[in-house]
Amino acid sequence: MSDVIIIGGGPAGSTMGSYLSMAGISNTIIEGAFHPRPHVGESLVTSTTRIFKEIGFLETMEREGFVKKYGASWHAPAAKNTFSILFSEFPQEGVDQDYTYHVDRAKFDMLMLKHAEGLGSKVIQGVHAREVLMENGKACGVKVNIDGKEVDLPCKFVVDATGRKTLIGHQLKLMKKDPIFNQYAVHAWYEGLDRGTAEDKEHIHIYFLPVERGWVWQIPIDDRITSVGVVTEREVFRESRMDIDKYFETHVQTNGNLAHAMRNARRVNEYKSEGDYSYSMTDFVGNGWLLIGDAARFVDPIFSSGVSVALSSAKFASEQLRAAFKEDDFSQAFLKPYETKLRTGTEVWYEFIRLYYKLLPLFTYFISSKRHRLQVLQLLQGEVYNREEVPVLQAMRSFIEQVEKSEHHSFKGALTDIPIDDLEEVLSESS
Ligand SMILES: Cc1cc2nc3c(=O)[nH]c(=O)nc-3n(C[C@H](O)[C@H](O)[C@H](O)COP(=O)(O)OP(=O)(O)OC[C@H]3O[C@@H](n4cnc5c(N)ncnc54)[C@H](O)[C@@H]3O)c2cc1C
């Protein structure tokens, strides 16, 4: 058997497998489903390009003809106001293309898994991991179910990349639900959607809805198909007492630009819904195990951060794991720097997201401002792992304080009750 067992063959697991194989560390990826399998999370940010390059996957992304994403556009509910950004405005170190991609996740995830296999990872599909085996408080293998029989697979180290199923998180009771966000998403694919002008038809489009934390994504999947997802607070869905169809259609009509884009659109697959998706684990590392991607932390998807976090966490974790193999030290203490790095990045995303929901006009004001625009762009591209490099968050906080203090500020009425103080500590404390 391999030294490392990676549970989950999504983007995080396949990236981890790729890095470990490149480092000569034997690894097996155990995936419960058979790829291709559908998945939500179809729009990437540009920081992923650096990792595609490092693991030699960028050529595949280019060859397979995924839709190129050059920027993003936001639409207010009533007004004609649209705000756009282009990635070309902020070139990133180590990224020499001014676009990222929108992906059909069934195809993308399958290609990533095949890529890991090509680099040397052993891949087992259709096998479900039941439990991580522990001996004296240290992970030492994985119990799987093969053809109805339970089999114990021994290994030196276990990586949990099970996404929102969070195998170790549940087994060791590490999960802390997000104290603020309890969002609910309904999404489907459409044909015949009017995607916009020649300049922005391949952007991700975000339409604001006139309900609490409500928005809609429009993501081009290929020439024909566009993914559309309605996101609101779960309470908004509950209180509406509508079925999914009615709920979706009703919200589409509340944003003029969206209703216009959807006027001739025809749904081509079933609605899917996602809920309860914001949480953190109290620990990302333990003796003989670590968590990557959604298995560690999930922040609200408004800025398309998930796949980028999945890939970056796999990269950082693989670096720490290489050092662990060198030192023959797989203890929680040795692995901790990885946890610290990932927490820094996800906390930056989380803070940005909360400031955004705290005062919606603040975001559009900042991206329209010469002074702040590039720093916001830097965040939107996924450059989040060094807190000192994102002073714009402090500028946003100061702006909110001013609005709160002032009696007649024009944004005053748009303030929400989202807390913006530091919550990462709350989310990482075991109860
Ligand atoms: C509503 C919504 C919208 C989103 N939009 C975006 C977006 O636009 N852009 C973006 O970047 N991200 C988005 N995301 C987030 C994105 O979906 C995830 O962050 C990303 O898929 C995480 O990758 P992962 O590899 O960690 O997990 P996953 O992609 O979920 O992969 C986990 C894999 O583990 C397997 N598995 C689970 N349990 C077991 C087990 N016990 N044994 C074996 N295998 C197992 C699963 O079958 C799966 O293949 C969105 C999420 C939501 C909920």
Coordinates of N, CA and C and ligand atoms in Angstrom, one line a residue, residues 7-12 30-33 37 39-43 105 109 127-129 161-165 185 217 219 274 277 293-294 298 301 304-307 310, ligand 1:
I7 N -8.2 10.7 0.8 CA -9.6 10.3 0.7 C -10.3 11.5 0.0
G8 N -10.9 11.2 -1.2 CA -11.6 12.2 -2.0 C -10.8 12.6 -3.3
G9 N -11.4 12.4 -4.4 CA -10.7 12.7 -5.7 C -11.4 13.9 -6.3
G10 N -11.6 15.0 -5.6 CA -12.1 16.3 -6.1 C -10.8 17.1 -6.4
P11 N -10.9 18.4 -6.7 CA -9.8 19.2 -7.0 C -8.7 19.2 -6.0
A12 N -9.1 19.2 -4.7 CA -8.1 19.2 -3.6 C -7.3 17.9 -3.6
I30 N -8.5 7.7 -2.9 CA -9.7 6.9 -2.9 C -11.0 7.8 -3.1
E31 N -11.7 7.5 -4.2 CA -12.8 8.4 -4.5 C -14.1 7.5 -4.5
G32 N -15.1 8.0 -3.7 CA -16.3 7.3 -3.6 C -17.2 7.2 -4.8
A33 N -17.1 8.2 -5.7 CA -17.9 8.2 -6.9 C -17.1 7.7 -8.1
R37 N -18.5 13.0 -12.5 CA -19.7 13.2 -11.7 C -19.9 14.7 -11.5
H39 N -20.8 18.5 -10.1 CA -20.4 19.2 -8.9 C -20.7 20.7 -9.0
V40 N -21.1 21.3 -8.0 CA -21.2 22.8 -8.0 C -19.8 23.4 -7.9
G41 N -19.7 24.7 -8.3 CA -18.4 25.4 -8.1 C -17.7 25.5 -9.5
E42 N -18.3 26.3 -10.4 CA -17.8 26.2 -11.8 C -17.0 27.4 -12.3
S43 N -16.8 28.4 -11.4 CA -16.0 29.5 -11.9 C -14.7 29.7 -11.1
R105 N -17.7 21.0 -14.0 CA -16.9 20.3 -13.0 C -16.8 18.8 -13.2
D109 N -13.0 17.9 -13.0 CA -12.6 17.0 -11.9 C -12.0 15.7 -12.4
V127 N -15.1 3.6 -4.4 CA -14.8 3.0 -3.1 C -15.0 4.0 -2.0
H128 N -15.8 3.7 -1.1 CA -16.2 4.7 0.0 C -15.3 4.5 1.2
A129 N -14.7 5.6 1.7 CA -14.0 5.4 3.0 C -15.0 5.6 4.1
A161 N -9.7 14.8 1.9 CA -10.1 15.7 0.9 C -11.5 15.4 0.5
T162 N -12.3 15.1 1.5 CA -13.7 14.6 1.2 C -14.7 15.7 0.9
G163 N -14.2 17.0 0.8 CA -15.1 18.1 0.5 C -16.1 18.3 1.7
R164 N -17.3 18.7 1.4 CA -18.3 19.0 2.5 C -18.7 17.8 3.2
K165 N -18.3 16.6 2.8 CA -18.6 15.4 3.6 C -17.7 15.3 4.9
A185 N -28.7 27.6 -1.8 CA -28.5 27.8 -3.2 C -29.3 26.8 -4.0
W217 N -25.7 33.8 -9.6 CA -24.6 33.7 -10.5 C -25.0 33.3 -11.9
I219 N -22.8 31.8 -15.0 CA -21.5 31.3 -15.4 C -21.6 30.5 -16.7
E274 N -28.2 23.3 -2.5 CA -27.1 23.1 -1.6 C -27.4 24.0 -0.3
Y277 N -23.6 25.2 4.1 CA -22.2 25.0 3.6 C -21.2 25.9 4.2
G293 N -8.9 21.6 1.3 CA -10.1 22.0 0.6 C -11.3 22.2 1.5
D294 N -12.5 21.9 1.0 CA -13.7 22.0 1.8 C -13.7 21.2 3.0
F298 N -15.0 26.1 4.8 CA -15.8 26.5 3.7 C -16.3 27.9 4.0
P301 N -19.6 31.3 -1.1 CA -19.0 31.2 -2.4 C -19.2 32.5 -3.3
S304 N -16.2 33.1 -5.6 CA -15.7 32.0 -6.3 C -14.3 31.5 -5.8
S305 N -14.2 31.5 -4.5 CA -12.9 31.2 -3.9 C -12.6 29.7 -3.7
G306 N -13.7 28.8 -3.7 CA -13.6 27.4 -3.3 C -12.5 26.6 -3.9
V307 N -12.5 26.6 -5.3 CA -11.5 25.7 -6.0 C -10.1 26.3 -5.7
A310 N -9.1 25.1 -2.5 CA -8.8 23.6 -2.5 C -7.4 23.4 -3.1
Ligands
LIG1 C1 -23.5 27.1 -3.9 C2 -22.1 26.9 -4.1 C3 -21.5 27.6 -5.2 C4 -20.1 27.5 -5.4 N1 -19.5 28.2 -6.4 C5 -18.1 28.1 -6.6 C6 -17.5 28.8 -7.7 O1 -18.1 29.5 -8.5 N2 -16.1 28.7 -7.8 C7 -15.4 28.0 -6.9 O2 -14.2 28.0 -7.0 N3 -16.0 27.3 -5.9 C8 -17.3 27.4 -5.7 N4 -17.9 26.6 -4.7 C9 -17.0 25.8 -3.9 C10 -16.5 24.5 -4.5 O3 -17.6 23.7 -4.9 C11 -15.6 23.8 -3.6 O4 -14.9 24.7 -2.8 C12 -14.7 22.8 -4.2 O5 -15.4 21.8 -5.0 C13 -13.8 22.1 -3.2 O6 -13.1 21.0 -3.7 P1 -12.7 19.8 -2.8 O7 -11.8 18.9 -3.6 O8 -12.2 20.2 -1.5 O9 -14.1 19.0 -2.5 P2 -15.0 18.3 -3.6 O10 -14.9 18.9 -4.9 O11 -16.4 18.2 -3.0 O12 -14.5 16.8 -3.7 C14 -14.6 15.9 -2.7 C15 -14.6 14.5 -3.3 O13 -14.5 13.5 -2.2 C16 -15.4 12.4 -2.5 N5 -15.7 11.8 -1.2 C17 -16.5 12.4 -0.2 N6 -16.6 11.5 0.9 C18 -15.9 10.4 0.5 C19 -15.6 9.2 1.2 N7 -16.0 9.0 2.4 N8 -14.8 8.3 0.5 C20 -14.4 8.5 -0.7 N9 -14.6 9.7 -1.4 C21 -15.3 10.6 -0.8 C22 -16.5 13.1 -3.2 O14 -17.2 12.1 -4.0 C23 -15.8 14.2 -4.0 O15 -15.5 13.7 -5.3 C24 -19.3 26.7 -4.5 C25 -19.9 25.9 -3.5 C26 -21.3 26.1 -3.3 C27 -21.9 25.3 -2.2

